[in-house]
Coordinates of C-alpha atoms and ligand atoms in Angstrom, one line a residue:
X1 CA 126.4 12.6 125.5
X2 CA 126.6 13.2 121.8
X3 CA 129.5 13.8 120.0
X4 CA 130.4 17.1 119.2
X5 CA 132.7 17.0 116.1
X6 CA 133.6 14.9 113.8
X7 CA 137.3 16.1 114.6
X8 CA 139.0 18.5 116.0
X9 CA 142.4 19.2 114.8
X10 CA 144.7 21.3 117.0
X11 CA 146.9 23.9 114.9
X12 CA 145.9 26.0 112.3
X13 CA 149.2 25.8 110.3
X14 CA 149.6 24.1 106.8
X15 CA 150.0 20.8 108.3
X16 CA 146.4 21.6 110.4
X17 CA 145.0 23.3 107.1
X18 CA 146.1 20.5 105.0
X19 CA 144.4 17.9 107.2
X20 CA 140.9 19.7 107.4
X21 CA 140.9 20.1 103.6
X22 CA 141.0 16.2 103.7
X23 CA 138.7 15.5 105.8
X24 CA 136.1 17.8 104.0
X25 CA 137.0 16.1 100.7
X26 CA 136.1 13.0 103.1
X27 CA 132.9 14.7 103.7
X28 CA 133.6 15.0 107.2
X29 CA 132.4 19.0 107.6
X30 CA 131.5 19.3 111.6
X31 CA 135.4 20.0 112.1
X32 CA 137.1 22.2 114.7
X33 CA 140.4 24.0 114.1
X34 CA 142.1 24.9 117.7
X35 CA 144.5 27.2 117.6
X36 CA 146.8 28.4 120.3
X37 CA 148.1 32.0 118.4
X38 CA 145.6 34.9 117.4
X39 CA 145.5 34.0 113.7
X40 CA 146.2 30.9 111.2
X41 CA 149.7 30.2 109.4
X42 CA 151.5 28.5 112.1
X43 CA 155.2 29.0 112.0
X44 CA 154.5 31.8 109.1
X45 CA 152.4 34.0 111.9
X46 CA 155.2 33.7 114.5
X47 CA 157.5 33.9 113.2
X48 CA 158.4 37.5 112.2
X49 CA 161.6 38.2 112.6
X50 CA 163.7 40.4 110.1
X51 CA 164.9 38.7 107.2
X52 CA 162.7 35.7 107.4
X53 CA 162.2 33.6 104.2
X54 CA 161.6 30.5 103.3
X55 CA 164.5 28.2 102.5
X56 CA 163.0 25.9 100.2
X57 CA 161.9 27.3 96.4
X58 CA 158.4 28.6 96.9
X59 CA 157.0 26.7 94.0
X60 CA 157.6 23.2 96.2
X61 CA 157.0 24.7 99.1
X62 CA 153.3 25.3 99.1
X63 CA 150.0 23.0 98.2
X64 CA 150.7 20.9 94.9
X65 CA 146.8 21.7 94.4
X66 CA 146.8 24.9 95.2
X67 CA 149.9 26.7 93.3
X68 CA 150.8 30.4 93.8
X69 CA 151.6 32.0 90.8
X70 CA 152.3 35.3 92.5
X71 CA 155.4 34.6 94.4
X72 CA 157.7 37.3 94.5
X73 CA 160.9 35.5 94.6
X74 CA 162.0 32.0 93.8
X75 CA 162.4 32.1 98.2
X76 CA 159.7 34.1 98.9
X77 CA 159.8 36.6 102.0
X78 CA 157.7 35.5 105.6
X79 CA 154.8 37.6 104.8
X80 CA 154.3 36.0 101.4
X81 CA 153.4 32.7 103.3
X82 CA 151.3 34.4 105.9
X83 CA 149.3 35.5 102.6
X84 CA 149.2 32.8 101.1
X85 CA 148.2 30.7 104.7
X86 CA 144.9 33.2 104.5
X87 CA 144.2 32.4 100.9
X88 CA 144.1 28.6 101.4
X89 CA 141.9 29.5 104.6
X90 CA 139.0 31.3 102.7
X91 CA 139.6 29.4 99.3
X92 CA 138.9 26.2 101.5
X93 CA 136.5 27.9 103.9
X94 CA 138.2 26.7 106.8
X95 CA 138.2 30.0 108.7
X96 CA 134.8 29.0 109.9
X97 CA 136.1 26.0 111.6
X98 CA 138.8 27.8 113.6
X99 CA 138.6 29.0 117.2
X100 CA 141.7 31.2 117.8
X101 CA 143.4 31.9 121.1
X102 CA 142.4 28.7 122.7
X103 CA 145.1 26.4 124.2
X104 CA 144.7 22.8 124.2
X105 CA 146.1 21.6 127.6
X106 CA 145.5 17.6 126.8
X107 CA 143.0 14.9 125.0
X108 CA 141.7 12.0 126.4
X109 CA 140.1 8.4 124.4
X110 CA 136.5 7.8 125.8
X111 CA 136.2 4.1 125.7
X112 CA 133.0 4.1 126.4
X113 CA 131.4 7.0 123.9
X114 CA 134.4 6.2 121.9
X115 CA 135.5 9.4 121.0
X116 CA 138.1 12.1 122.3
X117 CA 137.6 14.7 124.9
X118 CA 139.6 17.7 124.7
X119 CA 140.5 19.7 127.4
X120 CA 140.9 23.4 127.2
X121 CA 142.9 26.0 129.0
X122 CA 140.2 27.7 131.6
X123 CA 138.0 24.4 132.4
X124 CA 135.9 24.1 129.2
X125 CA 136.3 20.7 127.4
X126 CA 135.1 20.1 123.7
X127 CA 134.6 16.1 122.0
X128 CA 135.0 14.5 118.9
X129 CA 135.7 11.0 117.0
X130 CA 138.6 11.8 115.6
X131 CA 141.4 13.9 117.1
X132 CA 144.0 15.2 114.8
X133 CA 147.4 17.0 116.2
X134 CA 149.2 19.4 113.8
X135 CA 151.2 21.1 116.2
X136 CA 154.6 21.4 114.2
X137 CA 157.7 20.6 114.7
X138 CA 159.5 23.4 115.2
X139 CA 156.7 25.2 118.0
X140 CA 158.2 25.0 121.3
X141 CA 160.7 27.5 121.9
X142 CA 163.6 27.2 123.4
X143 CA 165.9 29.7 126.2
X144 CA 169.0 28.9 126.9
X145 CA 169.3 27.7 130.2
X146 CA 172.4 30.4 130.6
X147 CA 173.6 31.3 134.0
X148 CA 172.5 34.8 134.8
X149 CA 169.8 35.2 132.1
X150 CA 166.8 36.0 133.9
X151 CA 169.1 39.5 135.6
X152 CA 169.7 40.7 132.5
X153 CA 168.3 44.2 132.8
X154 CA 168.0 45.4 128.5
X155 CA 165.7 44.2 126.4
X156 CA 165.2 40.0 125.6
X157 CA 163.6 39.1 122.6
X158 CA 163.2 35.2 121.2
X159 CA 163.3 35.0 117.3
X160 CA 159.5 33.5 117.6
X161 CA 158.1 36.3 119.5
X162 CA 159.9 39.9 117.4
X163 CA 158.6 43.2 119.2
X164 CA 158.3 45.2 116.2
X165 CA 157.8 48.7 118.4
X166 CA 161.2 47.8 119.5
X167 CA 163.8 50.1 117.6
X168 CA 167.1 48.3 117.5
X169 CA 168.9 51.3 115.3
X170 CA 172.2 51.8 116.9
X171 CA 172.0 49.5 119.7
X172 CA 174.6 47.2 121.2
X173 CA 173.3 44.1 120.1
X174 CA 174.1 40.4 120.9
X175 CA 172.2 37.6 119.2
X176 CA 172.7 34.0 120.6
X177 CA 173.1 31.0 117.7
X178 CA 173.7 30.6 114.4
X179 CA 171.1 27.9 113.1
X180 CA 169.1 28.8 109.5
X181 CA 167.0 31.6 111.4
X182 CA 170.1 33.8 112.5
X183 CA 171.7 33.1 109.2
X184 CA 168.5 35.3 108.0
X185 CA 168.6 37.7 111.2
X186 CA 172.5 38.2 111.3
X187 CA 172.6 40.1 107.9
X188 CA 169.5 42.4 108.6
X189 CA 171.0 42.9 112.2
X190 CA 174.2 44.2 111.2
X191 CA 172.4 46.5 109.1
X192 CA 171.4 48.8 111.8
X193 CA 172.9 48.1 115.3
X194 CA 176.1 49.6 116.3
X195 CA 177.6 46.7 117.7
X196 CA 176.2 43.4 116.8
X197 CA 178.1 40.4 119.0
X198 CA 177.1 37.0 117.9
X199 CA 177.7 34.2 120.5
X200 CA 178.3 30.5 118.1
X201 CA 178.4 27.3 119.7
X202 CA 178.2 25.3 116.0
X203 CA 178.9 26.7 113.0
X204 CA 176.6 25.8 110.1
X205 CA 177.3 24.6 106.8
X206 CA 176.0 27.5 104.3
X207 CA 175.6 27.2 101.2
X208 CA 175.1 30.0 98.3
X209 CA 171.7 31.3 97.6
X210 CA 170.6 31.1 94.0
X211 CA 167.4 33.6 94.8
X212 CA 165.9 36.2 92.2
X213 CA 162.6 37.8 92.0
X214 CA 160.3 36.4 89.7
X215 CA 159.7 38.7 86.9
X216 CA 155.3 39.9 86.5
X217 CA 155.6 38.4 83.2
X218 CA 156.5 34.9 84.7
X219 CA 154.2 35.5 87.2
X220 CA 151.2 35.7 84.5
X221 CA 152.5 32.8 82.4
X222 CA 151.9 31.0 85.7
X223 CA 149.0 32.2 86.4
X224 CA 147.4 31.4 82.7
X225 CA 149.5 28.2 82.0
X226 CA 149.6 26.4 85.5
X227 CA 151.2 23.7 84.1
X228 CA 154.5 25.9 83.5
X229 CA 154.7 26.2 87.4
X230 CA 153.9 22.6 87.7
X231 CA 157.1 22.0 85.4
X232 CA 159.4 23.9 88.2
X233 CA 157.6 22.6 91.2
X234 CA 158.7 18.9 89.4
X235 CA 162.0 20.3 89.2
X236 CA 162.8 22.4 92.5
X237 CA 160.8 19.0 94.1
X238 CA 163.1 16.6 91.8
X239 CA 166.5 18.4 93.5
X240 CA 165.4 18.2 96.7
X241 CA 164.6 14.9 96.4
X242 CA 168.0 13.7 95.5
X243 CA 169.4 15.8 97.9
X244 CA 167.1 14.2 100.2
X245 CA 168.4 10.2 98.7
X246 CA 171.8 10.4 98.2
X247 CA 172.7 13.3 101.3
X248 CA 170.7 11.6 103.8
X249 CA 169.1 8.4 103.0
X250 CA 171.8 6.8 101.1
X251 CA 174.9 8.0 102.6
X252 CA 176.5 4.9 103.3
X253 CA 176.8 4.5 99.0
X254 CA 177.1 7.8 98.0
X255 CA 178.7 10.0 100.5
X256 CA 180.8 11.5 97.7
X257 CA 177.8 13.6 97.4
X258 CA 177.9 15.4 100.6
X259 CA 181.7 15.8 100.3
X260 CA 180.7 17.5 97.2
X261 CA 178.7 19.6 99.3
X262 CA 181.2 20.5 101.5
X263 CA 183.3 21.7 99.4
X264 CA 180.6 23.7 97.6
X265 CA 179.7 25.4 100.8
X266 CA 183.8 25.3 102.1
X267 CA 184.3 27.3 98.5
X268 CA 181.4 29.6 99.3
X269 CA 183.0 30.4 102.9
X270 CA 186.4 31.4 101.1
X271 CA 184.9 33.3 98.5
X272 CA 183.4 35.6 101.0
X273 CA 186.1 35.8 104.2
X274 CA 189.5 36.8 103.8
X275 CA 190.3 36.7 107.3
X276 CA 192.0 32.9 108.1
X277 CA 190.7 32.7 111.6
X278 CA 187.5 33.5 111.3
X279 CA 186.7 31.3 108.3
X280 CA 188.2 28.8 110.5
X281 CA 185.9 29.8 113.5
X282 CA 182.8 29.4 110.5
X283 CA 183.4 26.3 109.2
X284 CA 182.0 23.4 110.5
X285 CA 183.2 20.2 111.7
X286 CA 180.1 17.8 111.4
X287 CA 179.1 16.1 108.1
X288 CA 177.0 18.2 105.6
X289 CA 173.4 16.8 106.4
X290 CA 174.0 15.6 110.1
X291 CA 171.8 19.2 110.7
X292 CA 169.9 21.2 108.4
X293 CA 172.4 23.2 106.1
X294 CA 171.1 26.3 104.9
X295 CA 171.8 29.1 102.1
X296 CA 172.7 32.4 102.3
X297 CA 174.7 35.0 100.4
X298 CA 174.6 37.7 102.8
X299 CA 175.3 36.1 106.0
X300 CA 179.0 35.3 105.8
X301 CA 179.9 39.0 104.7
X302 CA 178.1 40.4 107.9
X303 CA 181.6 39.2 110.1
X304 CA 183.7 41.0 108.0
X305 CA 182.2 44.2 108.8
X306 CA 183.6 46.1 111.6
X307 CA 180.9 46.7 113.8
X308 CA 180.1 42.4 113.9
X309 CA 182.1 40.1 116.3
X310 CA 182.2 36.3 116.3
X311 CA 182.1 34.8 119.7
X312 CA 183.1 31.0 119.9
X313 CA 184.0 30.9 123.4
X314 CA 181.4 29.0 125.6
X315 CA 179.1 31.6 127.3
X316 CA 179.7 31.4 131.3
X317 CA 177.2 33.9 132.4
X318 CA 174.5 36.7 132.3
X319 CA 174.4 39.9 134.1
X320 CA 172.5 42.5 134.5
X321 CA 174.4 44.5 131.3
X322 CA 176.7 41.9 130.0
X323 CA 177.6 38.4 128.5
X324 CA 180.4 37.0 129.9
X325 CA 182.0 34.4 127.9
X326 CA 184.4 31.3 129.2
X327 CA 187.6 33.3 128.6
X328 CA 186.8 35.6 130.8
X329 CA 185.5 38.4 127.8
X330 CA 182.6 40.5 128.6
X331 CA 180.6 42.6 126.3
X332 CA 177.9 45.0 127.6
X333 CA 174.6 45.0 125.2
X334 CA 171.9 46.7 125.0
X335 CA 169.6 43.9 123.3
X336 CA 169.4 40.3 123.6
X337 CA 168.3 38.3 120.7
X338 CA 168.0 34.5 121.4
X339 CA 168.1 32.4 117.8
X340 CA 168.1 29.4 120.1
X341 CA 165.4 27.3 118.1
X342 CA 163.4 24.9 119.5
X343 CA 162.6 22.2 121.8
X344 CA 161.6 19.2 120.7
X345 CA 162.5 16.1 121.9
X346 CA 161.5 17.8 125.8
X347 CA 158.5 19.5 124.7
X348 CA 157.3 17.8 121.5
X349 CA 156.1 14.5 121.2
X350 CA 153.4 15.2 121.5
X351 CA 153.1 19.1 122.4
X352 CA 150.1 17.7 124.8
X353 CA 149.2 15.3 126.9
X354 CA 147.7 12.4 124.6
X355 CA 145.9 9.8 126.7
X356 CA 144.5 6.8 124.8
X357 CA 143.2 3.3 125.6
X358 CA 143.3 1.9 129.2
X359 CA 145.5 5.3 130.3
X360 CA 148.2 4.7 127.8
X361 CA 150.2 8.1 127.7
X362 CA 151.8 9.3 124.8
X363 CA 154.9 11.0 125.7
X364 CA 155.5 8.9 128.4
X365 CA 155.1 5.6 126.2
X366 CA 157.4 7.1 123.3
X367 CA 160.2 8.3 126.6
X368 CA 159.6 5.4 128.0
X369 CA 160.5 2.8 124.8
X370 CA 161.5 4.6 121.5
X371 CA 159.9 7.3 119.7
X372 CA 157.6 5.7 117.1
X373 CA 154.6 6.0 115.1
X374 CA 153.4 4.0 112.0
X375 CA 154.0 5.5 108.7
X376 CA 154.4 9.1 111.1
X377 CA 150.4 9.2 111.8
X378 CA 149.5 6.6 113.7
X379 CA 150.3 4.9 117.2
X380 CA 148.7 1.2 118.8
X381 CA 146.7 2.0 121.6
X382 CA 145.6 5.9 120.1
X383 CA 142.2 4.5 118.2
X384 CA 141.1 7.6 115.9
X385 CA 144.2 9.5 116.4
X386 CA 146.3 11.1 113.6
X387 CA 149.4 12.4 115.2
X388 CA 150.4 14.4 112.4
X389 CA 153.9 15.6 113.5
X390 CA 154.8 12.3 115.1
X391 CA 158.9 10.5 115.0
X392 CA 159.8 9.8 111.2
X393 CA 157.1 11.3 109.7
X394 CA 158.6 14.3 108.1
X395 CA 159.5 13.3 105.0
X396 CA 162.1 14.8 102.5
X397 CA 162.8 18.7 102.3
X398 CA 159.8 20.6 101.8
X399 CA 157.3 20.0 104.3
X400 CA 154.3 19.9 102.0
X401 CA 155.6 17.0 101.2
X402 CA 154.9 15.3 104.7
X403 CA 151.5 17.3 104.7
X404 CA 150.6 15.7 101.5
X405 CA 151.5 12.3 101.7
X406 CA 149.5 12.4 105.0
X407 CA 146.5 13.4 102.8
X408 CA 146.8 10.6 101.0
X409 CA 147.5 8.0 104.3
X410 CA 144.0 9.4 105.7
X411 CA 142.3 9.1 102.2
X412 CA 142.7 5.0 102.0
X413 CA 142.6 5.3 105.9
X414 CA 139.0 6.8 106.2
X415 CA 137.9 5.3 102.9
X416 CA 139.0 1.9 104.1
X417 CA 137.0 2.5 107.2
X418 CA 133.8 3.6 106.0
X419 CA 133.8 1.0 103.5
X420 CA 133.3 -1.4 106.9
X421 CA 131.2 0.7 108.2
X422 CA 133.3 1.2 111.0
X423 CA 133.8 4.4 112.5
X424 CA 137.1 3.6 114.9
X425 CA 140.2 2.9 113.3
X426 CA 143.5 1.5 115.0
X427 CA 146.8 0.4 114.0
X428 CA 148.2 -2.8 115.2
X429 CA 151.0 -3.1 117.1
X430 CA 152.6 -5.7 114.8
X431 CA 152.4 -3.2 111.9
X432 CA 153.8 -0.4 113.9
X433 CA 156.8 -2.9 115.0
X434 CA 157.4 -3.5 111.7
X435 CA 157.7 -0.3 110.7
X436 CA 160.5 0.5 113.3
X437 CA 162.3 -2.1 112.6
X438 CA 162.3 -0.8 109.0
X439 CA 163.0 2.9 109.6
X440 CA 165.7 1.7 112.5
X441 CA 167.3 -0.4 109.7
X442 CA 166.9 2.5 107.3
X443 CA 168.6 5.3 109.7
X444 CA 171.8 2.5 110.0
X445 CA 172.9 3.4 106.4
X446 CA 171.5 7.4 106.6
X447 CA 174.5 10.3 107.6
X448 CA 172.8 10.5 110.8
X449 CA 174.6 6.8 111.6
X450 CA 177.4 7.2 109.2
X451 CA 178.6 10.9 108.9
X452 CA 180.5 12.7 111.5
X453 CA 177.3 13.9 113.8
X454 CA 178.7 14.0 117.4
X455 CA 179.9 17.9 116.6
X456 CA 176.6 18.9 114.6
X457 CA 174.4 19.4 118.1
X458 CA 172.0 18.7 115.9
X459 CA 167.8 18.4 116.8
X460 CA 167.6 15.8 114.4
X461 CA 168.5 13.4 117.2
X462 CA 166.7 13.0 120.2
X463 CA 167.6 12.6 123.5
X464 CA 169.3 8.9 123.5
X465 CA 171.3 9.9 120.6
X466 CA 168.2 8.3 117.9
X467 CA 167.8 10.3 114.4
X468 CA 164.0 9.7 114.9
X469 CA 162.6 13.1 113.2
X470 CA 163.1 12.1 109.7
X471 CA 162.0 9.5 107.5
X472 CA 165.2 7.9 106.3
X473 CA 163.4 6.8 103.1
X474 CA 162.3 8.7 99.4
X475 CA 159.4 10.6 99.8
X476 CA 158.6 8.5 96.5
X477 CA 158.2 5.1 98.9
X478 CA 156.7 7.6 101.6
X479 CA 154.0 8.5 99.0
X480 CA 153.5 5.1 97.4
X481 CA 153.1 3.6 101.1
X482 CA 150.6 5.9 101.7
X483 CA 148.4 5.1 98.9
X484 CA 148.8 1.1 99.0
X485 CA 149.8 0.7 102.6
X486 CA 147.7 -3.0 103.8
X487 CA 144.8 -2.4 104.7
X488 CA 145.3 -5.0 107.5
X489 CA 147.5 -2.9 109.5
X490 CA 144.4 -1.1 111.1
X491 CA 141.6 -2.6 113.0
X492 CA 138.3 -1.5 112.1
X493 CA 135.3 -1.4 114.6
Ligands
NAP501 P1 168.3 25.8 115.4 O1 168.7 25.3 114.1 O2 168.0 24.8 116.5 O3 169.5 26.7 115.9 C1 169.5 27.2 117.3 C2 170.9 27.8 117.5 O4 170.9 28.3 118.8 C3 172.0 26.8 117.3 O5 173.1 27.5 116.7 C4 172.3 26.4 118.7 O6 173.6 26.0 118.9 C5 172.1 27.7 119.5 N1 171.9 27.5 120.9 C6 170.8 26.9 121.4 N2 170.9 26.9 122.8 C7 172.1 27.5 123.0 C8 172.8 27.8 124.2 N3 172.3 27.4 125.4 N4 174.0 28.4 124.1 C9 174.5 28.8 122.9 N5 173.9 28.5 121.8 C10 172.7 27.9 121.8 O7 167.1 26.8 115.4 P2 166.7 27.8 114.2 O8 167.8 28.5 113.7 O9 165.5 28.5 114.7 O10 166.2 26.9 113.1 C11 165.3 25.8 113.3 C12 164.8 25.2 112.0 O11 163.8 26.1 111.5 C13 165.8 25.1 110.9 O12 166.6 24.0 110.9 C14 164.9 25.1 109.7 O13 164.4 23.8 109.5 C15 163.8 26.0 110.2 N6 163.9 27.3 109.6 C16 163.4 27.5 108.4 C17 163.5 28.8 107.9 C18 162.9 29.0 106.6 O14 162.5 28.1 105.9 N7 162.9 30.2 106.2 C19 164.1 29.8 108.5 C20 164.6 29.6 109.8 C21 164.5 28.3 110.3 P3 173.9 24.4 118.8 O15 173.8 24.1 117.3 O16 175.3 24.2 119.3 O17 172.9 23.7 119.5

């Protein structure tokens, strides 16, 4: 039977959107984008939630070849990325390529045609030579397995999917977690509930915001002088970068740094809470950078007002009106808002059943001996499959980063291949091996082996305890491997 696509790539995020652009630079154009939600953007469509932002400067985090000008603000608000998701779409024609609404429920290598069959949800099965999985990170949501939850009789809403016909204007409202998405929710909350509870189990390190809206005229200059923008995205990139060396990678030598930090954020915390205890229920007890710190200036200022109450004790149950917590308090709400993040060392990894040569399974190979993939894109026995959000490929802050470098790993990759004409590519396990060793080696002298991380709960680790999510190296190397990694790593055929 004849191959359908040259490749289907499953999510029609940036990291999905990023891909396809690639591979039609490649000249690969029969492409399929599958996409589970009703729409492109990714995280930018679900996520709706009020006060959502992005936390890295807009200027880095967006296409390095395809600059906005037009951002509002130096973060810019949620619905400037969906905007800006659409743009790329139709500046790249990619729309054409995507089929919304359709779930992917596994993929499977083809020895014999070699190519992938992908299974949908409802029976119907699509092929194609090379598979590509953008499914993010951060896509899997996660309920609290809380006692009682599934009695409670008012209104449950996850931060991923907001009801916007719900009117929460002087409810009783209780959100549960304080990770960077109800640092954004808290403050907008507050604003309009008449009781807001907020049930913390780890407090996160905060740090100020130094957001402003970026005045029309800069906006223009931008847009006329693109090379101006380029000059910020160097510099908002060139912070993040450091941040990224001597916070994470290079802890072991410079951990003076994220003291530094500590106190910033500690200094931040005082500034804005008078009240002993609770800045002492706020502060955290982890190393800045064992978990993703974030910024805020409004969040901190929401306890102090009246109507707002910090829970620290445990949660013991759910009823049908009520959270009960472990010292026997129990509030009756109206609302529950779960901030509970994500799962993704469960769920993720891969977000579908992968099955490649001679049955190997994915997610039972990477449970089964340690979560790995070469350079974060490519796994021995998985011929022709780019696992785009794989164990240490995210690399430094922003994620365009990741996306970008990934660009340039299947540039050489395909290039490479075609230039044998071969049309199957496959790393070997040798390079894969070495690369572990290398990133296992690298983690040893990171926070996540040196800080104090046991407190942080943090889903940088998986479940043996590994800080396998992030590539403990520069995105500089990350970059530079991905334009001269040896050729010889991947079999051609
Ligand atoms: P998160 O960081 O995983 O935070 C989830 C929160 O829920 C944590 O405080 C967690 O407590 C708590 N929680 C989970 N299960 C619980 C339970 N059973 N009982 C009590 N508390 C529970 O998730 P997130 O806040 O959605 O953020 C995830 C990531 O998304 C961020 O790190 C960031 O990278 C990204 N993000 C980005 C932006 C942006 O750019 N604008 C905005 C929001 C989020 P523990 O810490 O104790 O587990």
């Amino acid at each position: 039977m004849a191959t359908q696509y040259d490749a289907v790539i499953i999510g029609a995020g940036f990291g999905g959107m990023g891909a396809a652009i690639q591979l039609k630079r490649l000249g690969y154009d029969d492409l399929l984008i599958l996409e589970r939600e009703d729409d492109l953007g990714g995280t930018w469509y679900v996520n709706r939630y009020p006060g959502l932002a992005v936390d890295i400067p807009s200027s880095t985090y967006s296409y390095s070849f395809e600059p906005n000008p037009y951002w509002s603000r130096l973060f810019a608000p949620g619905p400037e990325l969906k905007r800006y998701a659409r743009h790329v779409a139709d500046t790249y024609g990619l729309r054409g390529s995507m089929r919304f609404g359709t779930v992917v429920t596994g993929a499977r290598w083809d020895e014999d045609e070699s190519h992938w069959r992908v299974a949908l949800e409802g029976g119907d099965s699509v092929t194609a030579t090379y598979l590509l999985t953008a499914t993010g990170f951060l896509s899997q949501p996660k309920v609290p397995d809380i006692d009682g939850i599934e009695r409670f009789g008012g209104k449950v809403i996850h931060t991923t999917a907001w009801d916007d016909d719900y009117d929460l204007t002087g409810k009783r409202a209780a959100i549960i977690g304080t990770g960077a998405t109800a640092v954004q929710l808290i403050p907008e909350v507050a604003e309009v509930v008449s009781e807001l509870t907020v049930y913390q189990r780890t407090p996160i390190w905060v740090s100020p915001k130094p957001d402003h809206r970026i005045p029309k005229a800069v906006q223009r200059l931008f847009a006329r002088l693109p090379f101006a923008q380029r000059a910020v995205r160097l510099a908002g990139g060139s912070i993040l970068e450091l941040m990224m060396i001597f916070g994470v990678v290079h802890y072991k030598r410079f951990r003076i740094g994220n003291r530094i930090a500590e106190q910033w954020c500690r200094a931040h915390l005082y500034r804005q809470v008078r009240d002993p205890e609770l800045r002492r229920k706020l502060l955290p007890r982890y190393s800045f950078g064992c978990k993703r710190p974030t910024f805020s200036n409004d969040y901190f200022p929401a306890f102090t007002r009246p109507h707002v109450h910090l829970k620290t004790s445990g949660i013991e149950r759910i009823d049908e009106t009520g959270i009960v917590t472990a010292d026997g308090d129990r509030t009756e709400i109206d609302v529950l808002l779960l901030a509970t993040g994500f799962n993704l060392w469960d769920a993720n990894f891969p977000a579908i059943e992968i099955i490649g040569r001679g049955g190997k399974n994915l997610g039972k190979w990477w449970r089964d001996n340690r979560f790995q993939a070469y350079e974060g894109v490519t796994v021995p026995g998985f011929p022709n499959l780019l696992s785009l959000n794989s164990p240490y490929s995210y690399s430094g802050l922003s994620y365009f980063t990741t996306i970008e470098c990934q660009m340039k790993h299947m540039d050489r990759l395909f290039t490479a291949m075609r230039r044998r004409g071969a049309r199957v590519f496959e790393v070997t396990q040798e390079a894969n091996d070495r690369f572990l060793d290398r990133m296992t080696r690298k983690v040893g002298g990171s926070v996540f082996s040196l800080g104090r991380c046991a407190a942080a709960n943090s889903y940088y680790f998986n479940q043996h305890g590994e800080a396998t999510l992030l590539r403990p190296t520069s995105t500089l190397n990350a970059h530079r491997e991905a334009v001269r990694f040896p050729l010889e790593d991947y079999t051609y055929a």
